[in-house]
PDB file of C-alpha atoms in Angstrom:
ATOM      1  CA  MET B   1      -2.327  23.168  27.343  1.00 46.00           C
ATOM      2  CA  LYS B   2       0.820  23.725  25.270  1.00 54.00           C
ATOM      3  CA  LYS B   3       2.052  27.280  24.662  1.00 62.00           C
ATOM      4  CA  SER B   4       1.600  26.953  20.889  1.00 65.00           C
ATOM      5  CA  LYS B   5      -2.019  25.902  21.374  1.00 66.00           C
ATOM      6  CA  ILE B   6      -2.688  28.825  23.731  1.00 74.00           C
ATOM      7  CA  ILE B   7      -1.295  31.251  21.139  1.00 77.00           C
ATOM      8  CA  ALA B   8      -3.441  29.635  18.424  1.00 74.00           C
ATOM      9  CA  CYS B   9      -6.553  29.982  20.622  1.00 74.00           C
ATOM     10  CA  ILE B  10      -5.796  33.678  21.242  1.00 82.00           C
ATOM     11  CA  ILE B  11      -5.377  34.285  17.488  1.00 84.00           C
ATOM     12  CA  VAL B  12      -8.685  32.528  16.714  1.00 75.00           C
ATOM     13  CA  ALA B  13     -10.463  34.465  19.494  1.00 79.00           C
ATOM     14  CA  LEU B  14      -9.121  37.766  18.141  1.00 81.00           C
ATOM     15  CA  ALA B  15     -10.264  36.768  14.639  1.00 79.00           C
ATOM     16  CA  MET B  16     -13.753  36.070  16.011  1.00 76.00           C
ATOM     17  CA  LEU B  17     -13.861  39.474  17.711  1.00 82.00           C
ATOM     18  CA  GLY B  18     -12.608  41.063  14.502  1.00 79.00           C
ATOM     19  CA  ILE B  19     -15.399  39.470  12.465  1.00 74.00           C
ATOM     20  CA  ILE B  20     -18.012  40.703  14.953  1.00 81.00           C
ATOM     21  CA  GLY B  21     -16.442  44.187  14.974  1.00 76.00           C
ATOM     22  CA  LEU B  22     -16.340  44.375  11.188  1.00 76.00           C
ATOM     23  CA  TYR B  23     -19.994  43.351  10.918  1.00 69.00           C
ATOM     24  CA  VAL B  24     -21.050  45.967  13.510  1.00 74.00           C
ATOM     25  CA  TYR B  25     -18.971  48.623  11.736  1.00 72.00           C
ATOM     26  CA  GLU B  26     -20.631  47.931   8.374  1.00 74.00           C
ATOM     27  CA  VAL B  27     -24.138  48.005   9.850  1.00 71.00           C
ATOM     28  CA  VAL B  28     -23.764  50.911  12.321  1.00 72.00           C
ATOM     29  CA  PHE B  29     -21.265  53.225  10.648  1.00 73.00           C
ATOM     30  CA  LEU B  30     -21.551  52.394   6.957  1.00 71.00           C
ATOM     31  CA  LYS B  31     -25.349  52.028   7.226  1.00 71.00           C
ATOM     32  CA  LYS B  32     -25.402  48.805   5.220  1.00 76.00           C
ATOM     33  CA  PRO B  33     -28.489  46.557   5.559  1.00 77.00           C
ATOM     34  CA  TYR B  34     -27.819  44.017   8.329  1.00 66.00           C
ATOM     35  CA  THR B  35     -28.777  41.168   5.958  1.00 70.00           C
ATOM     36  CA  GLU B  36     -26.326  42.163   3.221  1.00 69.00           C
ATOM     37  CA  ASN B  37     -23.308  40.237   4.450  1.00 69.00           C
ATOM     38  CA  LEU B  38     -24.895  38.327   7.305  1.00 68.00           C
ATOM     39  CA  VAL B  39     -24.533  34.854   5.749  1.00 69.00           C
ATOM     40  CA  ARG B  40     -20.880  35.431   4.844  1.00 71.00           C
ATOM     41  CA  PHE B  41     -20.023  36.692   8.333  1.00 65.00           C
ATOM     42  CA  LEU B  42     -21.903  33.834   9.985  1.00 74.00           C
ATOM     43  CA  ALA B  43     -20.090  31.249   7.836  1.00 74.00           C
ATOM     44  CA  ILE B  44     -16.702  32.683   8.778  1.00 77.00           C
ATOM     45  CA  PHE B  45     -17.684  32.967  12.444  1.00 70.00           C
ATOM     46  CA  VAL B  46     -18.944  29.359  12.595  1.00 76.00           C
ATOM     47  CA  GLY B  47     -15.731  28.177  10.956  1.00 80.00           C
ATOM     48  CA  LEU B  48     -13.682  29.987  13.594  1.00 73.00           C
ATOM     49  CA  VAL B  49     -15.831  28.508  16.371  1.00 77.00           C
ATOM     50  CA  GLY B  50     -15.201  25.046  14.927  1.00 77.00           C
ATOM     51  CA  THR B  51     -11.460  25.735  14.889  1.00 77.00           C
ATOM     52  CA  MET B  52     -11.592  26.813  18.533  1.00 70.00           C
ATOM     53  CA  VAL B  53     -13.461  23.647  19.510  1.00 70.00           C
ATOM     54  CA  LYS B  54     -10.870  21.503  17.736  1.00 69.00           C
ATOM     55  CA  LEU B  55      -8.039  23.321  19.501  1.00 64.00           C
ATOM     56  CA  PHE B  56      -9.581  22.669  22.901  1.00 64.00           C
ATOM     57  CA  ALA B  57     -10.753  19.110  22.245  1.00 59.00           C
ATOM     58  CA  GLY B  58      -8.082  17.922  19.789  1.00 52.00           C
ATOM     59  CA  ASN B  59      -6.093  15.876  22.303  1.00 50.00           C
ATOM     60  CA  SER B  60      -8.968  14.894  24.570  1.00 48.00           C
ATOM     61  CA  ARG B  61      -9.534  11.705  22.573  1.00 66.00           C
ATOM     62  CA  ARG B  62      -5.899  10.612  22.782  1.00 76.00           C
ATOM     63  CA  ARG B  63      -5.359   7.521  24.831  1.00 85.00           C
ATOM     64  CA  PRO B  64      -3.111   7.791  27.882  1.00 92.00           C
ATOM     65  CA  LEU B  65       0.402   6.388  27.580  1.00 91.00           C
ATOM     66  CA  GLU B  66      -0.399   3.680  30.115  1.00 91.00           C
ATOM     67  CA  PHE B  67      -2.894   2.227  27.632  1.00 93.00           C
ATOM     68  CA  TYR B  68      -0.070   1.517  25.170  1.00 93.00           C
ATOM     69  CA  SER B  69       2.109   0.124  27.920  1.00 93.00           C
ATOM     70  CA  LYS B  70      -0.573  -2.499  28.565  1.00 94.00           C
ATOM     71  CA  GLN B  71      -1.540  -3.048  24.919  1.00 93.00           C
ATOM     72  CA  TYR B  72       2.044  -3.799  23.860  1.00 94.00           C
ATOM     73  CA  ASP B  73       3.198  -5.347  27.112  1.00 94.00           C
ATOM     74  CA  GLU B  74       4.541  -8.471  25.412  1.00 91.00           C
ATOM     75  CA  ASP B  75       6.746  -6.403  23.097  1.00 92.00           C
ATOM     76  CA  ILE B  76       7.951  -3.655  25.431  1.00 95.00           C
ATOM     77  CA  ARG B  77       7.615  -5.056  28.964  1.00 94.00           C
ATOM     78  CA  TYR B  78      11.331  -4.837  29.784  1.00 95.00           C
ATOM     79  CA  ALA B  79      12.274  -1.997  27.436  1.00 96.00           C
ATOM     80  CA  PHE B  80      14.046   0.926  29.147  1.00 96.00           C
ATOM     81  CA  LYS B  81      13.109  -0.529  32.506  1.00 93.00           C
ATOM     82  CA  ASN B  82      15.615   1.686  34.338  1.00 93.00           C
ATOM     83  CA  ASN B  83      15.282   4.775  32.155  1.00 96.00           C
ATOM     84  CA  LYS B  84      11.997   6.565  32.835  1.00 95.00           C
ATOM     85  CA  ILE B  85      12.607   9.334  30.307  1.00 96.00           C
ATOM     86  CA  ALA B  86      13.369   6.887  27.470  1.00 96.00           C
ATOM     87  CA  ARG B  87      10.410   4.708  28.511  1.00 96.00           C
ATOM     88  CA  LYS B  88       8.040   7.669  28.263  1.00 96.00           C
ATOM     89  CA  LYS B  89       9.468   8.672  24.878  1.00 96.00           C
ATOM     90  CA  LEU B  90       8.999   5.077  23.672  1.00 96.00           C
ATOM     91  CA  LEU B  91       5.328   5.131  24.695  1.00 96.00           C
ATOM     92  CA  CYS B  92       4.857   8.530  23.018  1.00 96.00           C
ATOM     93  CA  ALA B  93       6.364   7.109  19.811  1.00 96.00           C
ATOM     94  CA  ILE B  94       4.097   4.053  19.959  1.00 96.00           C
ATOM     95  CA  ARG B  95       1.075   6.314  20.445  1.00 96.00           C
ATOM     96  CA  LEU B  96       2.091   8.294  17.348  1.00 95.00           C
ATOM     97  CA  TYR B  97       2.425   5.005  15.459  1.00 95.00           C
ATOM     98  CA  ASN B  98      -1.115   4.047  16.507  1.00 94.00           C
ATOM     99  CA  GLU B  99      -2.350   7.445  15.351  1.00 93.00           C
ATOM    100  CA  ASN B 100      -0.773   6.742  11.917  1.00 93.00           C
ATOM    101  CA  ASN B 101       1.640   9.630  12.431  1.00 95.00           C
ATOM    102  CA  TYR B 102       4.499   7.490  11.152  1.00 95.00           C
ATOM    103  CA  LYS B 103       6.974  10.220  10.224  1.00 95.00           C
ATOM    104  CA  LYS B 104       6.888  11.826  13.651  1.00 96.00           C
ATOM    105  CA  ALA B 105       7.035   8.405  15.317  1.00 96.00           C
ATOM    106  CA  ILE B 106      10.172   7.603  13.300  1.00 97.00           C
ATOM    107  CA  LYS B 107      11.842  10.749  14.692  1.00 96.00           C
ATOM    108  CA  TYR B 108      11.124   9.586  18.244  1.00 97.00           C
ATOM    109  CA  PHE B 109      12.369   6.051  17.566  1.00 96.00           C
ATOM    110  CA  THR B 110      15.518   7.424  15.916  1.00 96.00           C
ATOM    111  CA  GLN B 111      16.235   9.555  18.981  1.00 96.00           C
ATOM    112  CA  LEU B 112      15.785   6.505  21.206  1.00 96.00           C
ATOM    113  CA  THR B 113      18.506   4.485  19.452  1.00 95.00           C
ATOM    114  CA  LYS B 114      21.183   6.289  21.482  1.00 95.00           C
ATOM    115  CA  ASP B 115      19.532   5.050  24.707  1.00 96.00           C
ATOM    116  CA  ILE B 116      19.522   1.359  23.751  1.00 95.00           C
ATOM    117  CA  GLN B 117      21.327  -0.726  26.368  1.00 95.00           C
ATOM    118  CA  ASN B 118      20.152  -4.290  25.700  1.00 94.00           C
ATOM    119  CA  GLU B 119      18.128  -6.508  23.386  1.00 94.00           C
ATOM    120  CA  HIS B 120      14.828  -5.582  25.086  1.00 95.00           C
ATOM    121  CA  ASP B 121      15.417  -1.898  24.320  1.00 96.00           C
ATOM    122  CA  ALA B 122      16.565  -2.745  20.781  1.00 95.00           C
ATOM    123  CA  TYR B 123      13.530  -4.907  20.027  1.00 95.00           C
ATOM    124  CA  ALA B 124      11.023  -2.268  21.183  1.00 95.00           C
ATOM    125  CA  VAL B 125      12.683   0.543  19.216  1.00 96.00           C
ATOM    126  CA  TYR B 126      13.738  -1.234  16.028  1.00 96.00           C
ATOM    127  CA  VAL B 127      10.598  -3.303  15.426  1.00 96.00           C
ATOM    128  CA  PHE B 128       8.242  -0.327  15.698  1.00 96.00           C
ATOM    129  CA  ALA B 129      10.598   1.903  13.701  1.00 97.00           C
ATOM    130  CA  ALA B 130      10.785  -0.706  10.931  1.00 96.00           C
ATOM    131  CA  ILE B 131       6.994  -1.043  10.862  1.00 96.00           C
ATOM    132  CA  CYS B 132       6.658   2.741  10.561  1.00 96.00           C
ATOM    133  CA  PHE B 133       9.070   2.812   7.613  1.00 96.00           C
ATOM    134  CA  SER B 134       7.166  -0.070   6.049  1.00 95.00           C
ATOM    135  CA  GLU B 135       3.845   1.766   6.437  1.00 94.00           C
ATOM    136  CA  CYS B 136       5.452   4.746   4.688  1.00 94.00           C
ATOM    137  CA  GLY B 137       6.474   2.430   1.832  1.00 93.00           C
ATOM    138  CA  ILE B 138      10.189   2.851   2.605  1.00 94.00           C
ATOM    139  CA  HIS B 139      10.975  -0.864   2.649  1.00 94.00           C
ATOM    140  CA  ASN B 140      14.741  -0.531   2.198  1.00 94.00           C
ATOM    141  CA  GLU B 141      14.975   1.341   5.522  1.00 95.00           C
ATOM    142  CA  ALA B 142      12.776  -1.242   7.236  1.00 96.00           C
ATOM    143  CA  ILE B 143      15.055  -4.005   5.929  1.00 96.00           C
ATOM    144  CA  LYS B 144      18.154  -2.179   7.170  1.00 96.00           C
ATOM    145  CA  ILE B 145      16.640  -1.821  10.649  1.00 96.00           C
ATOM    146  CA  TYR B 146      15.664  -5.501  10.892  1.00 96.00           C
ATOM    147  CA  TYR B 147      19.229  -6.504  10.042  1.00 96.00           C
ATOM    148  CA  GLN B 148      20.461  -4.202  12.810  1.00 94.00           C
ATOM    149  CA  LEU B 149      18.060  -5.913  15.188  1.00 94.00           C
ATOM    150  CA  LEU B 150      19.302  -9.363  14.168  1.00 95.00           C
ATOM    151  CA  GLU B 151      22.694  -8.369  15.561  1.00 93.00           C
ATOM    152  CA  TYR B 152      21.033  -8.240  18.988  1.00 92.00           C
ATOM    153  CA  MET B 153      18.796 -11.285  18.577  1.00 94.00           C
ATOM    154  CA  PRO B 154      19.736 -13.554  15.644  1.00 95.00           C
ATOM    155  CA  ASN B 155      17.351 -16.291  16.792  1.00 96.00           C
ATOM    156  CA  ASN B 156      14.177 -14.233  16.994  1.00 95.00           C
ATOM    157  CA  ALA B 157      11.535 -15.789  14.731  1.00 95.00           C
ATOM    158  CA  THR B 158       9.390 -12.637  14.630  1.00 93.00           C
ATOM    159  CA  VAL B 159      12.260 -10.538  13.325  1.00 95.00           C
ATOM    160  CA  HIS B 160      13.052 -13.077  10.581  1.00 97.00           C
ATOM    161  CA  ASN B 161       9.363 -13.261   9.713  1.00 95.00           C
ATOM    162  CA  ASN B 162       8.974  -9.488   9.497  1.00 95.00           C
ATOM    163  CA  LEU B 163      12.163  -9.256   7.452  1.00 96.00           C
ATOM    164  CA  SER B 164      10.851 -11.844   5.005  1.00 96.00           C
ATOM    165  CA  HIS B 165       7.740  -9.728   4.504  1.00 94.00           C
ATOM    166  CA  GLU B 166       9.867  -6.674   3.708  1.00 95.00           C
ATOM    167  CA  HIS B 167      11.941  -8.626   1.199  1.00 96.00           C
ATOM    168  CA  MET B 168       8.707  -9.761  -0.461  1.00 95.00           C
ATOM    169  CA  GLU B 169       7.554  -6.157  -0.705  1.00 91.00           C
ATOM    170  CA  ASP B 170      10.938  -5.398  -2.248  1.00 89.00           C
ATOM    171  CA  GLY B 171      10.499  -8.246  -4.766  1.00 92.00           C
ATOM    172  CA  ASN B 172      13.402 -10.327  -3.415  1.00 94.00           C
ATOM    173  CA  PHE B 173      11.641 -13.665  -2.941  1.00 96.00           C
ATOM    174  CA  ASP B 174      14.819 -15.732  -2.515  1.00 96.00           C
ATOM    175  CA  LEU B 175      15.949 -13.696   0.487  1.00 96.00           C
ATOM    176  CA  ALA B 176      12.388 -13.662   1.806  1.00 97.00           C
ATOM    177  CA  MET B 177      12.290 -17.470   1.712  1.00 97.00           C
ATOM    178  CA  GLN B 178      15.635 -17.710   3.494  1.00 97.00           C
ATOM    179  CA  HIS B 179      14.281 -15.742   6.441  1.00 97.00           C
ATOM    180  CA  ILE B 180      10.978 -17.625   6.401  1.00 98.00           C
ATOM    181  CA  ASN B 181      12.828 -20.925   6.659  1.00 97.00           C
ATOM    182  CA  GLU B 182      15.004 -19.525   9.444  1.00 97.00           C
ATOM    183  CA  ALA B 183      11.874 -18.387  11.307  1.00 97.00           C
ATOM    184  CA  LEU B 184      10.394 -21.889  10.955  1.00 97.00           C
ATOM    185  CA  ARG B 185      13.632 -23.440  12.197  1.00 97.00           C
ATOM    186  CA  ILE B 186      13.323 -21.341  15.345  1.00 97.00           C
ATOM    187  CA  ASP B 187       9.553 -21.744  15.718  1.00 96.00           C
ATOM    188  CA  PRO B 188       8.160 -24.586  13.564  1.00 96.00           C
ATOM    189  CA  TYR B 189       4.608 -24.075  14.869  1.00 95.00           C
ATOM    190  CA  SER B 190       4.056 -20.468  13.832  1.00 95.00           C
ATOM    191  CA  HIS B 191       0.953 -20.238  11.677  1.00 95.00           C
ATOM    192  CA  THR B 192       1.937 -16.645  10.801  1.00 95.00           C
ATOM    193  CA  THR B 193       5.185 -17.827   9.235  1.00 96.00           C
ATOM    194  CA  TYR B 194       3.374 -20.442   7.163  1.00 97.00           C
ATOM    195  CA  ILE B 195       1.024 -17.723   5.910  1.00 96.00           C
ATOM    196  CA  ASN B 196       4.080 -15.676   4.986  1.00 96.00           C
ATOM    197  CA  LYS B 197       5.526 -18.677   3.170  1.00 97.00           C
ATOM    198  CA  ALA B 198       2.245 -19.245   1.342  1.00 97.00           C
ATOM    199  CA  ASN B 199       2.160 -15.585   0.293  1.00 96.00           C
ATOM    200  CA  CYS B 200       5.763 -15.758  -0.897  1.00 96.00           C
ATOM    201  CA  TYR B 201       4.872 -18.648  -3.200  1.00 96.00           C
ATOM    202  CA  PHE B 202       1.620 -16.970  -4.224  1.00 95.00           C
ATOM    203  CA  TYR B 203       3.377 -13.778  -5.349  1.00 92.00           C
ATOM    204  CA  GLN B 204       5.417 -16.012  -7.661  1.00 92.00           C
ATOM    205  CA  TYR B 205       2.251 -17.822  -8.842  1.00 90.00           C
ATOM    206  CA  LYS B 206       3.455 -21.157  -7.450  1.00 94.00           C
ATOM    207  CA  LEU B 207      -0.063 -22.221  -6.604  1.00 95.00           C
ATOM    208  CA  GLU B 208       0.532 -25.791  -5.391  1.00 96.00           C
ATOM    209  CA  GLU B 209       3.171 -24.630  -2.895  1.00 97.00           C
ATOM    210  CA  THR B 210       0.830 -21.828  -1.844  1.00 97.00           C
ATOM    211  CA  ILE B 211      -1.929 -24.320  -1.069  1.00 97.00           C
ATOM    212  CA  GLU B 212       0.417 -26.616   0.855  1.00 97.00           C
ATOM    213  CA  ASN B 213       1.593 -23.857   3.190  1.00 97.00           C
ATOM    214  CA  ALA B 214      -1.782 -22.132   3.565  1.00 97.00           C
ATOM    215  CA  LEU B 215      -3.290 -25.481   4.611  1.00 97.00           C
ATOM    216  CA  LYS B 216      -0.489 -25.899   7.159  1.00 97.00           C
ATOM    217  CA  ALA B 217      -1.249 -22.448   8.574  1.00 97.00           C
ATOM    218  CA  LEU B 218      -4.948 -23.291   8.788  1.00 96.00           C
ATOM    219  CA  GLU B 219      -4.109 -26.581  10.498  1.00 96.00           C
ATOM    220  CA  LEU B 220      -2.173 -24.687  13.171  1.00 96.00           C
ATOM    221  CA  LYS B 221      -4.934 -22.098  13.598  1.00 95.00           C
ATOM    222  CA  ASN B 222      -8.267 -23.284  12.237  1.00 94.00           C
ATOM    223  CA  ASN B 223     -10.034 -19.909  12.483  1.00 95.00           C
ATOM    224  CA  ASP B 224      -7.367 -17.968  10.642  1.00 95.00           C
ATOM    225  CA  THR B 225      -8.964 -15.840   7.931  1.00 96.00           C
ATOM    226  CA  ASN B 226      -5.746 -14.972   6.072  1.00 95.00           C
ATOM    227  CA  SER B 227      -4.985 -18.573   5.152  1.00 96.00           C
ATOM    228  CA  SER B 228      -8.611 -19.548   4.410  1.00 97.00           C
ATOM    229  CA  GLY B 229      -9.116 -16.381   2.357  1.00 96.00           C
ATOM    230  CA  LEU B 230      -5.912 -17.061   0.419  1.00 96.00           C
ATOM    231  CA  LEU B 231      -7.028 -20.624  -0.262  1.00 97.00           C
ATOM    232  CA  ALA B 232     -10.354 -19.346  -1.604  1.00 97.00           C
ATOM    233  CA  VAL B 233      -8.454 -17.111  -4.038  1.00 96.00           C
ATOM    234  CA  VAL B 234      -5.932 -19.766  -5.122  1.00 96.00           C
ATOM    235  CA  TYR B 235      -8.561 -22.430  -5.764  1.00 96.00           C
ATOM    236  CA  ALA B 236     -10.559 -19.885  -7.768  1.00 95.00           C
ATOM    237  CA  LEU B 237      -7.480 -19.250  -9.912  1.00 94.00           C
ATOM    238  CA  LYS B 238      -7.122 -22.990 -10.427  1.00 94.00           C
ATOM    239  CA  GLY B 239     -10.773 -23.234 -11.481  1.00 94.00           C
ATOM    240  CA  ASP B 240     -11.636 -25.411  -8.460  1.00 96.00           C
ATOM    241  CA  LYS B 241     -14.989 -23.866  -7.615  1.00 95.00           C
ATOM    242  CA  GLU B 242     -15.882 -26.410  -4.925  1.00 97.00           C
ATOM    243  CA  ASN B 243     -12.767 -25.827  -2.820  1.00 97.00           C
ATOM    244  CA  SER B 244     -12.844 -22.093  -3.466  1.00 96.00           C
ATOM    245  CA  GLU B 245     -16.373 -21.892  -2.076  1.00 96.00           C
ATOM    246  CA  LYS B 246     -15.422 -24.154   0.848  1.00 97.00           C
ATOM    247  CA  TYR B 247     -12.602 -21.905   2.044  1.00 97.00           C
ATOM    248  CA  PHE B 248     -14.580 -18.792   1.172  1.00 97.00           C
ATOM    249  CA  ARG B 249     -17.240 -19.924   3.677  1.00 97.00           C
ATOM    250  CA  ILE B 250     -14.626 -20.747   6.315  1.00 97.00           C
ATOM    251  CA  ALA B 251     -13.033 -17.312   5.956  1.00 97.00           C
ATOM    252  CA  VAL B 252     -16.354 -15.428   6.038  1.00 96.00           C
ATOM    253  CA  ASN B 253     -17.667 -17.461   8.983  1.00 96.00           C
ATOM    254  CA  ASN B 254     -14.575 -16.430  10.929  1.00 96.00           C
ATOM    255  CA  GLY B 255     -14.997 -12.737  10.173  1.00 95.00           C
ATOM    256  CA  LYS B 256     -13.406 -12.103   6.782  1.00 95.00           C
ATOM    257  CA  ASN B 257     -15.154  -9.509   4.634  1.00 95.00           C
ATOM    258  CA  PRO B 258     -16.569 -11.419   1.610  1.00 95.00           C
ATOM    259  CA  LYS B 259     -16.047  -8.360  -0.604  1.00 95.00           C
ATOM    260  CA  ASP B 260     -12.304  -8.464   0.121  1.00 95.00           C
ATOM    261  CA  ILE B 261     -12.087 -12.076  -1.067  1.00 95.00           C
ATOM    262  CA  ASN B 262     -14.163 -11.435  -4.183  1.00 95.00           C
ATOM    263  CA  ASP B 263     -12.105  -8.352  -5.019  1.00 95.00           C
ATOM    264  CA  ALA B 264      -8.889 -10.377  -4.621  1.00 94.00           C
ATOM    265  CA  ILE B 265     -10.224 -13.152  -6.860  1.00 94.00           C
ATOM    266  CA  GLU B 266     -11.187 -10.638  -9.543  1.00 93.00           C
ATOM    267  CA  PHE B 267      -7.853  -8.798  -9.316  1.00 92.00           C
ATOM    268  CA  TYR B 268      -5.593 -11.851  -9.443  1.00 91.00           C
ATOM    269  CA  THR B 269      -7.682 -13.566 -12.119  1.00 89.00           C
ATOM    270  CA  THR B 270      -7.237 -10.517 -14.344  1.00 87.00           C
ATOM    271  CA  GLU B 271      -3.542 -10.154 -13.471  1.00 82.00           C
ATOM    272  CA  ARG B 272      -2.817 -13.844 -14.114  1.00 72.00           C
ATOM    273  CA  ALA B 273      -4.601 -13.730 -17.474  1.00 66.00           C
ATOM    274  CA  GLU B 274      -2.484 -10.721 -18.484  1.00 70.00           C
ATOM    275  CA  ILE B 275       0.740 -12.490 -17.449  1.00 61.00           C
ATOM    276  CA  LEU B 276      -0.183 -15.644 -19.363  1.00 55.00           C
ATOM    277  CA  GLN B 277      -1.045 -13.556 -22.420  1.00 57.00           C
ATOM    278  CA  GLU B 278       2.327 -11.768 -22.257  1.00 59.00           C
ATOM    279  CA  MET B 279       4.122 -15.110 -21.966  1.00 51.00           C
ATOM    280  CA  ALA B 280       2.238 -16.454 -25.008  1.00 55.00           C
ATOM    281  CA  GLU B 281       3.241 -13.432 -27.054  1.00 53.00           C
TER     282      GLU B 281
END
């Protein structure tokens, strides 16, 4: 147990003893009825007990670092292979990322940049750092990191694909498409990249191009729910009820939440109507 946690436990224990002592003092020495403040004291005492339990059990549910080593083996297998300290820090950072503690994870990844020796180290650190920034909504930092990573591996389709997503979030669809096309040049059979391309067109309301690329993604992976769900939305926007229902069923049968699709249809139908109205005015 860490020193800070031990100190916190001692403080909570002393507070519990203090509550008991205060209650006894009021009843024995001040002659107050034992029921007068019983509920208030019990509520405070139970709260302190709960705090103590959390302090003891807080980290018991954390997965061991080895779990993340196996879970992300494809991404980090060769990272910091000859640097045990950096390897452990990398796994700690990835665990923080999985616990949605993005800001603290970013600190760890930033510290690790000085230990980078090769492209395997760079990929493990920069990709996860960029994702953390993206999850925090700081897309400009994520973009900057992906460009740093491209200096190590300019022909990595995943990096170009992730970068295209960040440019889309930033509203720069031309740059996003450049990186999508570069990703497809490197790996022309990536269904993920075709989904990205479909989304890029969709955000610009280019519905025919969206359909073309979503169908390509579904052709490459026929149980993909992102492409089938997107097709259900796009066909609904086009007023093609038959095809919308067709791809709705495909998406739901493969595990997509039907409420998510219906919510998307409602949202984009409303948004598109507002845009068309603004254009008419």
